[in-house]
XYZ file of C-alpha atoms in Angstrom:
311
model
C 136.827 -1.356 2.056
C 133.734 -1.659 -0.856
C 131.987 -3.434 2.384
C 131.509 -0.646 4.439
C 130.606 2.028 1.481
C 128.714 5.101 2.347
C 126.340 6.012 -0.482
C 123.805 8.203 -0.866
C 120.894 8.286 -3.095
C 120.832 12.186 -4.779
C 117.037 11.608 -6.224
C 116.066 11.856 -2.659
C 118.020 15.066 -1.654
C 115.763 18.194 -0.419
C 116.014 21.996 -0.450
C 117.200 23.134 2.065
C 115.074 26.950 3.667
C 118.622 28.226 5.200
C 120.934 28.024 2.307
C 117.613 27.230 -0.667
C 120.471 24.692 -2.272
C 119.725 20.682 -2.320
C 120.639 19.101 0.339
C 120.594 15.394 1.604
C 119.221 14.379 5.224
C 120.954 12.067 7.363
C 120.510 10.942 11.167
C 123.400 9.852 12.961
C 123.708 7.877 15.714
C 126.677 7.309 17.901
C 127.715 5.301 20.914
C 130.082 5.183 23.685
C 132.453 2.919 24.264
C 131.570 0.184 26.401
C 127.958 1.652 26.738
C 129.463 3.688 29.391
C 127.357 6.689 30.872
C 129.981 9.546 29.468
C 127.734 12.067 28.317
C 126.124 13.071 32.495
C 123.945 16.008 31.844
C 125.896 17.648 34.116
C 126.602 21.713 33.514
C 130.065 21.171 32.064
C 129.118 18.329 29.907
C 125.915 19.716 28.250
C 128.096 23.053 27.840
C 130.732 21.022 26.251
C 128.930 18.888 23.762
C 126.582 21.907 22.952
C 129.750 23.865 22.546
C 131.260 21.468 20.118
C 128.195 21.479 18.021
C 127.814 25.084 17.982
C 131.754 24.988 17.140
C 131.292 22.893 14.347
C 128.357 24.938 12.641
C 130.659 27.536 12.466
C 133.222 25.858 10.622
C 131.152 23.717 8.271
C 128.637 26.177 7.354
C 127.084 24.230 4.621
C 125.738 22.010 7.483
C 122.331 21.957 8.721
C 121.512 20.713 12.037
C 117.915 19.727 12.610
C 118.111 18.304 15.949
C 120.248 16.559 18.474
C 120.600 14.618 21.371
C 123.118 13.336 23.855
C 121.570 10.622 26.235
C 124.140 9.057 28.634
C 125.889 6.656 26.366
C 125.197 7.450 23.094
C 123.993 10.481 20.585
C 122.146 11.245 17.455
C 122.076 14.065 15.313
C 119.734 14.769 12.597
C 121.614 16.479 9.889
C 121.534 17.607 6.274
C 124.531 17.739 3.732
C 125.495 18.810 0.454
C 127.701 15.972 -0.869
C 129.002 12.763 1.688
C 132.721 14.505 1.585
C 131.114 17.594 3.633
C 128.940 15.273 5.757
C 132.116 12.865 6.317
C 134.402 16.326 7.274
C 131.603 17.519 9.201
C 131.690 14.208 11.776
C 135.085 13.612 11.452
C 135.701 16.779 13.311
C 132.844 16.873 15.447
C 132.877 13.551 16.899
C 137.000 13.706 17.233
C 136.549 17.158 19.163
C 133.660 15.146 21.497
C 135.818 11.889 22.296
C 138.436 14.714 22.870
C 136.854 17.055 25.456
C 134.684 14.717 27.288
C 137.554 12.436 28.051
C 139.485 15.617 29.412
C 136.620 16.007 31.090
C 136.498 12.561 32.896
C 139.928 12.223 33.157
C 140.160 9.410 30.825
C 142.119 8.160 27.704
C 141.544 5.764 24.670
C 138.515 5.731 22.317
C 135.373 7.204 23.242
C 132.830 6.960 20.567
C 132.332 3.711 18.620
C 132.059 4.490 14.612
C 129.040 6.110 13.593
C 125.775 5.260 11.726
C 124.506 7.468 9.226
C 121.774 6.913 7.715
C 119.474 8.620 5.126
C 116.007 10.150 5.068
C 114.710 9.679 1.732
C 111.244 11.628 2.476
C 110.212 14.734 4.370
C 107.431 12.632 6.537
C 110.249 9.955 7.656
C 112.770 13.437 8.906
C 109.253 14.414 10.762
C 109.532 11.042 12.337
C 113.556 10.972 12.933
C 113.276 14.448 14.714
C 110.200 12.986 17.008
C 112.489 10.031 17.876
C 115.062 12.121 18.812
C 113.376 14.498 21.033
C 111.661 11.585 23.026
C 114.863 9.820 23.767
C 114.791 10.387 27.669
C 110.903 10.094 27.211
C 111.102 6.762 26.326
C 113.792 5.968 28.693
C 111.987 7.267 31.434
C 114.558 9.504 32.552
C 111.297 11.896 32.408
C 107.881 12.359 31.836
C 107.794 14.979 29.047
C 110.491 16.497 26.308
C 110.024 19.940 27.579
C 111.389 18.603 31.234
C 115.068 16.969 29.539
C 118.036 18.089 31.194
C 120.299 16.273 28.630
C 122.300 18.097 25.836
C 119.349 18.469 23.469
C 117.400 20.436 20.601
C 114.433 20.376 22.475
C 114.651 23.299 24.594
C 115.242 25.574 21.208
C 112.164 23.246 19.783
C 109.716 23.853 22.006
C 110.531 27.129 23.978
C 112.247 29.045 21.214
C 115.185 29.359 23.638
C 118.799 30.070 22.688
C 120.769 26.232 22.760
C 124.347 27.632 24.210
C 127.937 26.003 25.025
C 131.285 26.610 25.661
C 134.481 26.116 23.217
C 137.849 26.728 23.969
C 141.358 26.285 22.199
C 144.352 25.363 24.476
C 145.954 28.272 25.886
C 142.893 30.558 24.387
C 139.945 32.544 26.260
C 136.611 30.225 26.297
C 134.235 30.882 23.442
C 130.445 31.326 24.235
C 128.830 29.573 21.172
C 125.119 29.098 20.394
C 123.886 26.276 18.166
C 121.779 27.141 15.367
C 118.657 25.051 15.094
C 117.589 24.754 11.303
C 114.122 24.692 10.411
C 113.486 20.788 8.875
C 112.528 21.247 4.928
C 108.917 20.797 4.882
C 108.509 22.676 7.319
C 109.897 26.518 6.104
C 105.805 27.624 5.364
C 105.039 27.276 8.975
C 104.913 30.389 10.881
C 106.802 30.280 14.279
C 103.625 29.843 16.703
C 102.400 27.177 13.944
C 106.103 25.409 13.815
C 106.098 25.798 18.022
C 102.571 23.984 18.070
C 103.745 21.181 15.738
C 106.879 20.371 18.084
C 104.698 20.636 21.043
C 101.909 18.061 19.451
C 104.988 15.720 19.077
C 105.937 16.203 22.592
C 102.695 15.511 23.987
C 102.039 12.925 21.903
C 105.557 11.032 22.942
C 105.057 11.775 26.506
C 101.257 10.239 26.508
C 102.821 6.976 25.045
C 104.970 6.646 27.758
C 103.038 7.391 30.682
C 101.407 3.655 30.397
C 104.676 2.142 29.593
C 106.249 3.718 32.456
C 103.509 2.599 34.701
C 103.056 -0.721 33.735
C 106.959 -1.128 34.598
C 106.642 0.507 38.115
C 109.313 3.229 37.229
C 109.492 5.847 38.810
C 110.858 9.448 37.226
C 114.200 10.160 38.729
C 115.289 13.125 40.294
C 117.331 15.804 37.844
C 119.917 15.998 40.835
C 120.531 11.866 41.230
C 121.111 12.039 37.386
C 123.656 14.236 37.503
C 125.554 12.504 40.108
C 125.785 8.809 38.028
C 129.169 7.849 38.004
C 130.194 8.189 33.927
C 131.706 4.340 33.756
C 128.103 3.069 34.719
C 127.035 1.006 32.214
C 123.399 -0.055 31.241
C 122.196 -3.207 33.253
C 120.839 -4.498 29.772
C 121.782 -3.978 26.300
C 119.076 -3.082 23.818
C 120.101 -3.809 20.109
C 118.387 -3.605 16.925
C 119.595 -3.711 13.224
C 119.619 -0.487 11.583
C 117.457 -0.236 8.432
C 119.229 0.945 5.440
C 117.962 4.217 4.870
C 114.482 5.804 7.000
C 111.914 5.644 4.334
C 109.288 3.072 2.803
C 109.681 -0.278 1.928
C 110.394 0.672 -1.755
C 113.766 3.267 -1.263
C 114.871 0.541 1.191
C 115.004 -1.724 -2.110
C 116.273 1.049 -4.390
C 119.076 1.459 -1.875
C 120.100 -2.226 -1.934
C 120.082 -2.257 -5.590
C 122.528 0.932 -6.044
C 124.678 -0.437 -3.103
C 125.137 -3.340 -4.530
C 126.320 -1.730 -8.492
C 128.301 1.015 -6.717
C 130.214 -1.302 -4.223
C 130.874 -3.117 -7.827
C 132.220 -0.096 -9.592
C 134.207 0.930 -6.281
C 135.727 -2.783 -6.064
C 136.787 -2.001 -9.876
C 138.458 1.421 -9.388
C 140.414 0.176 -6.116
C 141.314 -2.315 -8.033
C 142.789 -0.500 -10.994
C 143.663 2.431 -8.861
C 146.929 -0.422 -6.875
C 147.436 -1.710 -10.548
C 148.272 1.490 -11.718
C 150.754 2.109 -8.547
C 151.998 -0.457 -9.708
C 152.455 0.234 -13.181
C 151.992 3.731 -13.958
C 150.692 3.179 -17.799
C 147.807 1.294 -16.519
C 144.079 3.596 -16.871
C 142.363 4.732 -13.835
C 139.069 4.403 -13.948
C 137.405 7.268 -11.175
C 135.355 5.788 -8.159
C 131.842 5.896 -9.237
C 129.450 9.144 -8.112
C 127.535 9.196 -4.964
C 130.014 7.658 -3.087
C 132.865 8.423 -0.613
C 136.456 7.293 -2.245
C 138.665 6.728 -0.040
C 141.098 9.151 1.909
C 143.917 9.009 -0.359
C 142.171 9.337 -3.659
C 139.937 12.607 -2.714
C 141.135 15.594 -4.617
C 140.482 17.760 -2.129
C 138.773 17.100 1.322
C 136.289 19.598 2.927
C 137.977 21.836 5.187
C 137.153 23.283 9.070
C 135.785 26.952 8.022
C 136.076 26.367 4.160
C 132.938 27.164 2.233
């Protein structure tokens, strides 16, 4: 269990303009199962996963959502949370409601999503970065040319245009709710004026779509048509795999290092508590010793989990 601990480092949590309380950043990354091609930007899709999102703000409202994108088999999110229990309730119920829906939608069973990566921004520049990366996904996959032309599930067209980022929720047996997704303004960014924020996002969108205008050329690709990617059967799967290791946390060389370190003493003290924690199931006179701050312990010894719509 100590092997997979989610930490987070608090000296590197942010203020957050929305709710002006600290915050931590996080991006998220998820993929399909099987790399296959659920997430079709067709109309019922995007309204789906958009709808989820949008769902999800509503009930987490200590949430902020700083961008988001859902390219064919996989997504990211770029997210900030008060404390990992809220971040951990937060994805629990948003990914479970995703796998949910868009197998309904498909007409499929079984797992969807593979587990997530979350990951930490430790510094306002790297978030700039995270929310760049995010917005060029079908950039860089050539899917098209610039940001401002993606048809996928996205941020971008709230980004860029201003424009309202809308889906559709509904409870079994219930009327369909129209839901919007709120699109947070990235701390570091609450001085800029709307023009001057608008200009910023559209200098990153230039600048990704100028990088891959050679790329795409030198391979011979050619920009597909919005209509042919709609019609992509869902269990298409990519013809190669790209995988990388995930850094630790998005920041410089030194929180990278600072991370390791406090992984490695809190995965020590966790190790300890579990430890003493099945002793003392055993033997109720035995001393529990609490699982160490700035971490997640585990389900059963949370005194109270973060609820849908609680505060």
């Amino acid at each position: 269990m100590a092997d997979k601990l989610r930490i987070q480092l608090p000296r590197h949590a942010v203020t957050t303009a929305r709710l002006g309380a600290l915050t931590t950043i996080y991006e998220v990354t998820s993929k399909v199962v099987d790399d296959r091609f659920a997430f079709i930007p067709t109309e019922a899709c995007v309204a789906i996963l958009q709808g989820v999102l949008g769902r999800a703000q509503q009930l987490f409202p200590l949430i902020d959502v700083y961008g988001f994108h859902f390219l064919s088999n996989h997504l990211h999110l770029l997210i900030g949370a008060p404390t990992l229990a809220h971040k951990s309730a937060f994805l629990e119920w948003t990914l479970r409601e995703i796998s949910k829906r868009i197998n309904k939608l498909l007409g499929r069973t079984g797992s969807l999503l593979e587990q997530n990566h979350c990951i930490q921004v430790t510094t306002l520049e790297y978030a700039l970065q995270r929310l760049r990366y995010i917005m060029g996904q079908a950039t860089a996959q050539m899917l098209v040319r610039h940001p401002a032309d993606d048809i996928f599930a996205s941020s971008t067209p709230s980004l860029l245009f201003g424009k309202p980022v809308e889906g559709v929720f509904q409870y079994a047996g219930q009327a369909p709710l129209q839901v919007r997704v709120r699109i947070d303004r990235l701390p570091g960014l609450e001085a800029l004026s709307e023009k001057d924020h608008r200009a910023l996002m559209w200098t990153l969108a230039d600048g990704l779509a100028a990088e891959a205008r050679p790329k795409r050329k030198k391979a011979g690709v050619r920009i597909p048509d919005p209509a042919a990617l709609r019609r992509i059967d869902p269990m298409t799967r990519p013809k190669e795999r790209h995988r990388s290791p995930a850094p630790v946390v998005h920041g410089p060389a030194e929180h990278h290092e600072e991370w390791r370190e406090a992984h490695d003493a809190l995965r020590a003290a966790y190790t300890v508590s579990t430890r003493r924690y099945y002793a003392w199931q055993a033997d109720p006179s035995q001393v529990l010793i609490p699982w160490p701050p700035n971490t997640l312990p585990p389900a059963f010894a949370r005194p109270r989990r973060p609820r849908a719509g609680a505060a």
